Coordinates of C-alpha atoms in Angstrom, one line a residue:
M3 CA 25.8 6.3 -22.1
A4 CA 25.9 3.5 -24.6
S5 CA 23.6 0.5 -24.1
Q6 CA 25.0 -2.7 -22.6
Y7 CA 22.3 -4.8 -24.1
D8 CA 21.1 -5.4 -27.6
P9 CA 17.3 -5.8 -27.5
P10 CA 16.3 -9.4 -27.6
Q11 CA 15.0 -10.8 -30.8
S12 CA 12.5 -13.3 -29.6
P13 CA 10.8 -13.9 -27.2
A14 CA 10.6 -10.3 -25.9
A15 CA 8.0 -8.4 -23.9
Q16 CA 6.2 -5.2 -25.2
V17 CA 4.8 -4.3 -21.8
L18 CA 6.8 -4.9 -18.6
V19 CA 5.8 -4.4 -14.9
A20 CA 8.5 -4.4 -12.1
S21 CA 7.6 -4.7 -8.6
N22 CA 9.0 -6.2 -5.3
R23 CA 5.9 -8.4 -4.9
G24 CA 4.6 -10.3 -7.9
P25 CA 1.1 -11.5 -8.9
V26 CA 1.8 -15.1 -7.6
T27 CA 3.5 -16.6 -4.5
Y28 CA 4.4 -20.1 -3.9
S29 CA 4.3 -22.3 -0.7
L30 CA 6.4 -25.4 -0.3
G31 CA 4.6 -28.3 1.4
D32 CA 6.1 -31.0 3.5
D33 CA 5.8 -33.3 0.7
G34 CA 7.9 -31.1 -1.6
E35 CA 4.8 -29.9 -3.6
L36 CA 4.6 -26.3 -4.6
T37 CA 1.2 -24.5 -4.3
A38 CA 0.6 -21.3 -6.2
K39 CA -1.6 -18.5 -4.9
R40 CA -2.5 -15.6 -7.2
G41 CA -2.5 -12.2 -5.8
G42 CA -5.0 -9.4 -6.0
G43 CA -4.8 -5.6 -6.0
G44 CA -4.7 -2.8 -8.5
L45 CA -1.7 -4.0 -10.4
V46 CA -2.9 -7.5 -10.9
S47 CA -6.4 -6.2 -12.0
G48 CA -4.8 -3.6 -14.1
L49 CA -2.4 -5.8 -16.0
S50 CA -5.3 -8.0 -17.0
A51 CA -6.9 -5.1 -18.9
I52 CA -4.2 -5.3 -21.7
G53 CA -5.4 -8.8 -22.6
P54 CA -3.6 -12.2 -22.9
D55 CA -2.0 -11.5 -26.3
A56 CA -0.3 -8.3 -25.4
D57 CA 3.1 -10.1 -24.7
A58 CA 3.5 -8.7 -21.2
L59 CA 6.0 -9.7 -18.6
W60 CA 5.9 -9.0 -14.8
V61 CA 9.4 -9.0 -13.1
C62 CA 9.4 -9.4 -9.3
S63 CA 11.3 -10.8 -6.5
A64 CA 11.2 -14.2 -4.9
L65 CA 10.1 -13.5 -1.3
G66 CA 10.3 -16.8 0.5
E67 CA 11.5 -20.4 0.2
G68 CA 8.5 -21.4 -1.8
D69 CA 9.2 -18.7 -4.3
R70 CA 12.9 -19.6 -4.4
E71 CA 12.2 -23.2 -5.0
A72 CA 9.8 -22.3 -7.8
V73 CA 12.6 -20.3 -9.5
R74 CA 15.0 -23.2 -9.0
R75 CA 12.5 -25.6 -10.7
G76 CA 12.0 -23.2 -13.6
I77 CA 8.3 -22.7 -12.7
A78 CA 8.6 -19.0 -11.9
G79 CA 10.9 -17.7 -14.6
A80 CA 14.6 -17.0 -14.8
G81 CA 16.8 -16.0 -11.9
P82 CA 19.0 -13.0 -11.9
Q83 CA 21.8 -14.8 -13.7
A84 CA 19.8 -15.1 -16.9
P85 CA 20.0 -11.4 -17.9
Q86 CA 23.7 -11.6 -18.2
N87 CA 23.1 -13.5 -21.5
K88 CA 23.2 -10.1 -23.3
G89 CA 20.8 -10.1 -26.1
G90 CA 19.5 -13.6 -25.5
G91 CA 17.1 -13.1 -22.5
G92 CA 13.5 -14.0 -22.6
R93 CA 10.9 -15.9 -20.6
R94 CA 11.4 -19.5 -19.6
A95 CA 8.7 -22.1 -19.5
G96 CA 6.7 -22.1 -16.2
E97 CA 4.3 -19.4 -14.8
P98 CA 3.2 -17.4 -17.9
G99 CA 4.2 -13.9 -18.1
V100 CA 6.2 -13.8 -14.8
R101 CA 9.9 -13.7 -14.2
M102 CA 10.7 -14.1 -10.5
L103 CA 14.2 -13.0 -9.4
D104 CA 16.0 -15.2 -6.8
I105 CA 18.1 -12.4 -5.4
D106 CA 20.3 -13.5 -2.6
A107 CA 18.3 -13.7 0.6
D108 CA 20.7 -11.4 2.8
T109 CA 20.8 -8.8 0.0
H110 CA 17.0 -8.8 -0.3
A111 CA 16.6 -8.5 3.5
A112 CA 19.0 -5.6 3.7
A113 CA 17.3 -3.8 0.7
Y114 CA 13.7 -4.6 1.8
N115 CA 13.8 -4.4 5.6
G116 CA 16.9 -2.2 6.0
I117 CA 16.2 0.4 3.4
S118 CA 12.8 0.2 1.8
N119 CA 10.8 -0.5 5.0
S120 CA 13.0 1.1 7.6
V121 CA 14.2 4.3 5.8
L122 CA 12.2 5.2 2.7
W123 CA 8.9 4.2 4.2
F124 CA 9.7 6.2 7.4
V125 CA 10.8 9.2 5.4
H126 CA 7.7 9.3 3.2
H127 CA 5.3 8.8 6.1
L128 CA 7.1 11.1 8.5
L129 CA 7.5 8.4 11.1
Y130 CA 10.9 9.1 12.6
Q131 CA 11.3 10.1 16.3
T132 CA 13.9 12.7 15.3
P133 CA 15.6 13.1 18.7
L134 CA 16.9 9.6 18.4
E135 CA 16.5 8.6 14.7
P136 CA 17.4 8.3 11.9
V137 CA 21.2 7.4 12.3
F138 CA 22.9 7.0 9.0
D139 CA 26.0 5.1 9.9
A140 CA 28.2 2.4 8.4
E141 CA 25.5 -0.2 8.7
F142 CA 23.1 2.0 6.8
R143 CA 25.7 2.3 4.0
R144 CA 26.0 -1.5 4.0
Q145 CA 22.3 -1.8 3.6
W146 CA 22.2 1.0 0.9
A147 CA 24.8 -1.0 -1.2
A148 CA 22.4 -4.0 -1.0
Y149 CA 19.5 -1.7 -2.1
E150 CA 21.7 -0.7 -5.2
T151 CA 22.4 -4.5 -5.9
Y152 CA 18.7 -5.3 -5.6
N153 CA 17.7 -2.6 -8.0
R154 CA 20.5 -3.5 -10.4
A155 CA 19.1 -7.0 -10.6
F156 CA 15.7 -5.7 -11.7
A157 CA 17.3 -3.3 -14.2
D158 CA 19.3 -6.2 -15.8
A159 CA 16.3 -8.4 -16.0
L160 CA 14.2 -5.8 -17.6
A161 CA 16.9 -4.9 -20.0
S162 CA 17.3 -8.4 -21.2
A163 CA 13.6 -9.2 -21.7
A164 CA 12.2 -6.0 -23.3
A165 CA 11.5 -5.8 -27.0
P166 CA 12.8 -2.7 -28.9
G167 CA 10.9 0.3 -27.8
A168 CA 9.0 -1.5 -25.1
T169 CA 7.0 0.1 -22.3
V170 CA 8.2 -0.5 -18.7
L171 CA 6.3 0.5 -15.6
V172 CA 8.4 0.3 -12.5
Q173 CA 6.5 0.3 -9.2
D174 CA 7.2 2.0 -5.8
Y175 CA 9.8 2.9 -3.3
H176 CA 11.5 -0.6 -3.5
L177 CA 12.7 0.2 -7.0
C178 CA 13.6 3.9 -7.1
L179 CA 16.9 3.3 -8.7
V180 CA 15.7 1.1 -11.5
P181 CA 14.6 3.7 -14.0
G182 CA 18.0 5.4 -14.1
M183 CA 19.9 2.1 -14.3
L184 CA 17.6 0.8 -17.0
R185 CA 17.8 4.1 -19.0
A186 CA 21.6 3.5 -19.1
L187 CA 21.2 -0.1 -20.3
R188 CA 18.4 0.5 -22.8
P189 CA 17.8 4.1 -23.9
D190 CA 15.3 2.8 -26.5
L191 CA 12.6 2.0 -23.8
R192 CA 9.8 4.1 -22.6
I193 CA 10.0 4.0 -18.8
G194 CA 7.5 5.0 -16.2
H195 CA 7.9 5.0 -12.3
F196 CA 4.7 5.0 -10.0
S197 CA 4.9 5.8 -6.3
H198 CA 2.1 4.1 -4.3
T199 CA 3.2 6.0 -1.1
P200 CA 3.2 9.7 -0.2
W201 CA 6.2 11.8 -1.0
A202 CA 7.9 13.6 1.8
P203 CA 8.1 17.4 1.9
V204 CA 11.5 18.8 1.1
D205 CA 12.6 19.5 4.8
Y206 CA 11.8 15.9 5.8
F207 CA 13.2 14.3 2.6
R208 CA 16.5 16.1 3.5
L209 CA 16.9 14.1 6.5
L210 CA 18.5 11.6 4.1
P211 CA 22.3 12.0 3.5
D212 CA 22.7 14.4 0.6
D213 CA 24.2 11.9 -1.8
I214 CA 21.4 9.4 -1.1
A215 CA 18.6 12.0 -1.6
E216 CA 20.2 13.0 -4.9
Q217 CA 20.7 9.3 -6.0
L218 CA 17.1 8.5 -5.3
L219 CA 15.7 11.5 -7.3
R220 CA 18.0 10.9 -10.2
G221 CA 17.1 7.2 -10.2
I222 CA 13.4 8.0 -10.4
L223 CA 14.0 10.7 -13.0
G224 CA 15.6 8.2 -15.2
A225 CA 12.0 7.6 -16.1
D226 CA 10.3 9.5 -19.0
R227 CA 7.2 9.9 -16.8
V228 CA 6.9 9.8 -13.0
A229 CA 3.5 9.4 -11.5
F230 CA 1.8 9.5 -8.1
L231 CA -1.6 8.8 -6.5
T232 CA -2.4 12.5 -5.6
R233 CA -1.4 15.9 -6.8
R234 CA -0.1 16.6 -3.3
W235 CA 2.5 13.9 -3.5
A236 CA 3.5 14.8 -7.1
D237 CA 4.0 18.4 -6.1
A238 CA 6.1 17.2 -3.1
F239 CA 8.4 15.2 -5.4
T240 CA 8.6 18.1 -7.7
A241 CA 9.7 20.5 -4.9
C242 CA 12.3 18.0 -3.8
A243 CA 13.8 17.7 -7.3
L244 CA 13.9 21.4 -7.8
K245 CA 15.5 22.1 -4.4
I246 CA 18.1 19.3 -4.6
L247 CA 18.8 18.9 -8.3
G248 CA 17.8 22.1 -9.9
E249 CA 15.3 23.0 -12.8
E250 CA 17.3 21.2 -15.4
A251 CA 16.7 17.9 -13.8
L252 CA 13.1 18.1 -14.7
D253 CA 13.7 19.1 -18.4
G254 CA 11.7 16.8 -20.7
K255 CA 10.1 14.8 -17.7
R256 CA 6.4 14.4 -17.3
I257 CA 4.8 14.3 -13.8
G258 CA 1.4 12.5 -13.6
V259 CA -1.3 11.7 -11.2
H260 CA -3.5 8.7 -11.2
G261 CA -5.8 8.2 -8.2
L262 CA -6.4 4.5 -8.0
G263 CA -10.0 3.7 -7.2
A264 CA -11.9 0.8 -5.9
D265 CA -13.1 -2.1 -8.2
A266 CA -16.8 -1.8 -7.5
D267 CA -18.0 -4.8 -9.6
F268 CA -15.7 -7.1 -7.9
L269 CA -16.2 -5.8 -4.4
R270 CA -20.0 -6.0 -4.7
E271 CA -20.1 -9.4 -6.1
R272 CA -17.4 -10.8 -3.7
A273 CA -19.2 -9.3 -0.7
H274 CA -22.2 -11.4 -1.2
R275 CA -20.6 -14.8 -1.5
P276 CA -21.5 -17.6 1.1
D277 CA -18.2 -17.2 3.0
V278 CA -18.9 -13.5 3.6
E279 CA -22.4 -14.2 4.6
E280 CA -21.2 -16.7 7.1
R281 CA -18.7 -14.2 8.6
L282 CA -21.3 -11.6 8.6
T283 CA -23.5 -13.8 10.8
A284 CA -20.6 -14.4 13.2
L285 CA -19.8 -10.6 13.5
R286 CA -23.4 -9.8 14.2
E287 CA -23.3 -12.3 17.1
Q288 CA -20.1 -10.7 18.4
V289 CA -21.7 -7.2 18.2
G290 CA -24.8 -8.5 19.9
G291 CA -27.7 -6.3 21.1
S292 CA -30.5 -5.0 19.0
G293 CA -29.8 -1.8 17.3
R294 CA -26.2 -1.4 18.3
R295 CA -24.0 0.8 16.0
T296 CA -20.7 -0.2 14.6
I297 CA -17.5 1.7 13.9
V298 CA -15.3 -0.4 11.5
R299 CA -11.6 -0.1 10.7
V300 CA -9.7 -2.6 8.7
D301 CA -5.9 -2.1 8.6
R302 CA -2.5 -3.8 8.7
T303 CA -0.7 -3.0 12.0
E304 CA 1.5 -0.6 10.1
L305 CA 2.8 2.4 12.1
S306 CA 1.3 4.9 9.7
K307 CA -2.2 3.6 9.9
N308 CA -2.6 5.2 13.5
I309 CA -4.6 2.3 15.0
V310 CA -3.5 3.3 18.6
R311 CA -4.8 6.8 18.4
G312 CA -8.0 5.5 16.8
L313 CA -8.5 3.2 19.8
L314 CA -7.7 6.1 22.2
A315 CA -10.4 8.2 20.4
Y316 CA -13.0 5.5 20.8
E317 CA -12.0 5.1 24.5
H318 CA -12.4 8.9 24.9
L319 CA -15.9 8.8 23.3
L320 CA -17.0 6.2 25.8
D321 CA -15.5 8.1 28.8
T322 CA -17.0 11.5 27.8
R323 CA -20.4 10.4 26.3
P324 CA -21.8 7.6 28.4
E325 CA -24.9 7.5 26.2
W326 CA -22.9 5.4 23.8
R327 CA -22.1 2.7 26.4
E328 CA -23.6 -0.6 25.4
R329 CA -24.9 1.0 22.2
V330 CA -21.9 0.9 20.0
V331 CA -19.1 -1.6 19.1
H332 CA -15.8 -0.9 17.5
I333 CA -14.9 -3.7 15.1
A334 CA -11.1 -3.3 14.6
F335 CA -9.2 -5.6 12.2
A336 CA -5.5 -5.1 12.7
Y337 CA -3.7 -7.6 10.6
P338 CA 0.0 -8.1 11.6
S339 CA 2.4 -6.5 9.2
R340 CA 6.3 -6.6 9.0
Q341 CA 6.7 -8.7 12.2
D342 CA 10.2 -9.3 11.5
L343 CA 10.8 -5.7 12.5
A344 CA 10.8 -5.2 16.3
V345 CA 9.1 -1.8 16.2
Y346 CA 6.2 -3.4 14.3
R347 CA 5.9 -6.2 16.8
D348 CA 5.8 -3.7 19.6
Y349 CA 3.1 -1.7 17.8
T350 CA 1.0 -4.8 17.3
E351 CA 1.2 -5.7 21.0
A352 CA 0.2 -2.0 21.8
V353 CA -2.9 -2.4 19.7
R354 CA -3.8 -5.6 21.5
R355 CA -3.1 -4.1 24.9
I356 CA -5.2 -0.9 24.4
A357 CA -8.2 -3.0 23.0
D358 CA -7.9 -5.3 26.1
D359 CA -7.8 -2.3 28.4
I360 CA -10.9 -0.8 26.8
N361 CA -12.9 -4.0 27.2
S362 CA -11.7 -4.5 30.8
S363 CA -12.6 -1.0 31.9
H364 CA -15.9 -0.6 29.9
G365 CA -17.2 -4.0 29.0
T366 CA -20.2 -5.7 30.5
P367 CA -21.3 -9.3 30.5
T368 CA -23.5 -8.5 27.5
W369 CA -21.2 -5.9 25.7
T370 CA -17.7 -6.1 24.3
P371 CA -16.8 -2.7 23.4
V372 CA -13.8 -3.6 20.9
V373 CA -14.1 -6.6 18.7
L374 CA -10.5 -7.0 17.7
H375 CA -9.3 -9.6 15.0
V376 CA -5.6 -9.9 14.1
K377 CA -5.7 -12.8 11.6
D378 CA -6.0 -11.8 8.0
D379 CA -9.3 -12.8 6.5
F380 CA -10.4 -11.1 3.4
A381 CA -14.1 -12.5 3.6
R382 CA -14.4 -11.2 7.1
S383 CA -13.2 -7.7 6.2
L384 CA -15.8 -7.6 3.5
A385 CA -18.4 -8.7 6.2
A386 CA -17.3 -5.9 8.4
Y387 CA -17.6 -3.4 5.5
R388 CA -21.2 -4.4 5.0
L389 CA -21.9 -4.0 8.7
A390 CA -20.2 -0.5 9.0
D391 CA -22.3 2.4 10.2
V392 CA -19.2 4.4 10.6
A393 CA -15.8 3.8 8.9
L394 CA -12.8 5.1 10.7
V395 CA -9.8 5.7 8.5
N396 CA -7.3 7.9 10.4
P397 CA -3.7 7.4 9.1
I398 CA -0.7 9.6 10.0
R399 CA -0.1 9.7 6.4
D400 CA -1.2 7.5 3.5
G401 CA -0.5 7.3 -0.2
M402 CA -4.2 6.7 -0.9
N403 CA -6.0 4.2 1.5
L404 CA -8.3 2.0 -0.5
V405 CA -10.3 1.0 2.7
A406 CA -11.7 4.5 2.6
K407 CA -13.0 3.9 -0.9
E408 CA -14.0 0.3 -0.4
I409 CA -16.3 0.6 2.7
P410 CA -18.8 3.1 1.1
V411 CA -19.0 0.8 -1.9
V412 CA -19.9 -2.3 0.1
S413 CA -21.7 -1.0 3.2
D414 CA -25.3 -2.4 3.3
E415 CA -27.0 0.5 5.0
G416 CA -24.6 3.4 4.1
C417 CA -21.8 4.6 6.3
A418 CA -20.4 7.8 7.6
L419 CA -16.7 8.2 6.8
V420 CA -14.4 9.6 9.4
L421 CA -11.2 10.4 7.4
S422 CA -7.7 11.7 8.1
R423 CA -6.9 14.8 6.1
E424 CA -3.4 13.1 5.7
A425 CA -4.8 10.2 3.6
G426 CA -4.4 10.5 -0.1
A427 CA -8.1 9.6 -0.4
Y428 CA -8.9 13.0 1.3
E429 CA -8.4 14.8 -2.0
E430 CA -11.3 12.8 -3.6
L431 CA -13.5 12.0 -0.6
G432 CA -13.0 14.9 1.8
D433 CA -16.1 16.8 0.8
D434 CA -18.4 14.0 2.0
A435 CA -16.3 12.8 4.9
I436 CA -16.0 13.9 8.5
V437 CA -12.3 15.1 8.3
V438 CA -9.8 14.8 11.2
N439 CA -6.5 15.7 12.2
P440 CA -4.9 12.2 12.9
Y441 CA -3.0 13.4 15.9
D442 CA -6.1 14.9 17.6
V443 CA -7.5 12.1 19.8
T444 CA -10.3 14.3 21.3
G445 CA -11.2 15.7 17.9
T446 CA -11.4 12.2 16.5
A447 CA -13.8 11.2 19.4
D448 CA -15.9 14.2 18.5
A449 CA -16.0 13.2 14.8
L450 CA -17.0 9.6 15.8
H451 CA -19.9 11.1 17.8
E452 CA -20.9 13.2 14.9
A453 CA -20.7 10.2 12.5
L454 CA -22.8 8.1 14.9
T455 CA -25.5 10.7 15.2
M456 CA -25.8 11.5 11.5
E457 CA -29.2 11.3 10.1
R458 CA -29.9 8.3 8.1
E459 CA -30.9 10.3 4.9
E460 CA -27.8 12.4 5.0
R461 CA -25.7 9.3 5.6
A462 CA -27.2 7.6 2.6
E463 CA -26.6 10.6 0.3
R464 CA -23.0 11.0 1.5
T465 CA -22.4 7.3 0.9
K466 CA -23.7 7.4 -2.7
R467 CA -21.4 10.3 -3.4
L468 CA -18.4 8.7 -1.7
A469 CA -18.9 5.5 -3.7
A470 CA -19.1 7.4 -7.0
A471 CA -15.8 9.3 -6.2
A472 CA -14.2 6.0 -4.9
T473 CA -14.9 4.1 -8.1
A474 CA -14.1 6.9 -10.6
L475 CA -10.8 5.3 -11.7
P476 CA -11.0 1.5 -11.2
P477 CA -7.8 -0.6 -11.4
Q478 CA -7.9 -1.6 -15.1
Q479 CA -8.6 2.0 -16.3
W480 CA -6.0 3.3 -13.8
F481 CA -3.3 0.9 -15.3
L482 CA -4.3 1.7 -19.0
E483 CA -4.2 5.4 -18.4
Q484 CA -0.6 5.1 -17.2
L485 CA 0.3 2.9 -20.1
E486 CA -1.3 5.3 -22.6
A487 CA 0.2 8.4 -21.1
L488 CA 3.7 6.8 -21.3
R489 CA 3.3 5.9 -24.9
D490 CA 2.0 9.2 -26.0

């Protein structure tokens, strides 16, 4: 198909990243002032590796009223209308290197909540209760049309801003259609797509309507190179493409694996700042008791994280091994996620209820078995990492799970890792973890007991090996490897 866009002459970006969430968010004060907050994570760290003079652009979506106001004021780049100036697009003054798209709020909600988080996330994490769901009806088709519109806005913005032969890295399940759309607009570009989630096995992926499954695969395969966090997810994608599209769909396509690791230097420095020390002191007071052991988990209240079964396993440990009563505390951080979806609100309440039940049935005046925090606090999370004797990471299914990699890096005394075999991190950390079936509550309780009774020397040696594996591909190297592989 012929290109709709002539590559812009100037200014134009040589490296472009596209993701739903960008590197900065804005909040709007009562006085009308906008406050910017820089984000973290692998992408932000990774993009910094190419240096300030690399002429890079990050295309993202406005996610709230503060973001939308920043776009309206010209602070956060051009809105989706700008790419219609075919051949003339570029960056506006404002936040350097960022173009935030002010996509219609209803369209964004339908694409993000209706499709990305309620369909694609559920498919890839195997979360459906299949006797009742999914139901792909007329409302689904309406939301799917919004998902197409949302992806089209990104493709147009990228096409208008990319220099001739530029490299474009499209991120995740929110933007599965972008590579194919962008390929049609700008065949000169080098395009990659990276999935941060698992990929569903063929039979589960085919829960989707046939035309939608095919459209998703062809959209991603518009990229020159498709990459995943583990070989398991890459192989699952390949199997789906072969089964649904046939071998010819993969002709000339490259499938890659880049296992994002923890940023050891940042974590170790950040974990010893005064605010973390302050929270560490507070947590020690909450744990109480000389010599009490700690089981730590840090998660969003995301359905796939399996927090409920983790609490039930801890309860079973206390029920069946009374020697641990008053000798161990479960520090559980469950930060609310996607609370605009009823199923997530219900799940968050279930976590609270079970934690309260454990404390009511087992607690004493001097011992609170579960210390639950639901307010997001990064410094407190790092304090818990340092305090961990045991790290519990038991997701139903997870693309990677960086918590499993971060705790061994930060833990002061070394920690035993209880790890689900369904986490992507299992491929790298499984040899030195205590591995569990995430659905097996009694098995997880046994694993917690094994972790709590592990000899100090063995725990220290395992922690050393876990930390080495966890930091093998830090964020900047992870990003650069993808960039180099796409340019080869």
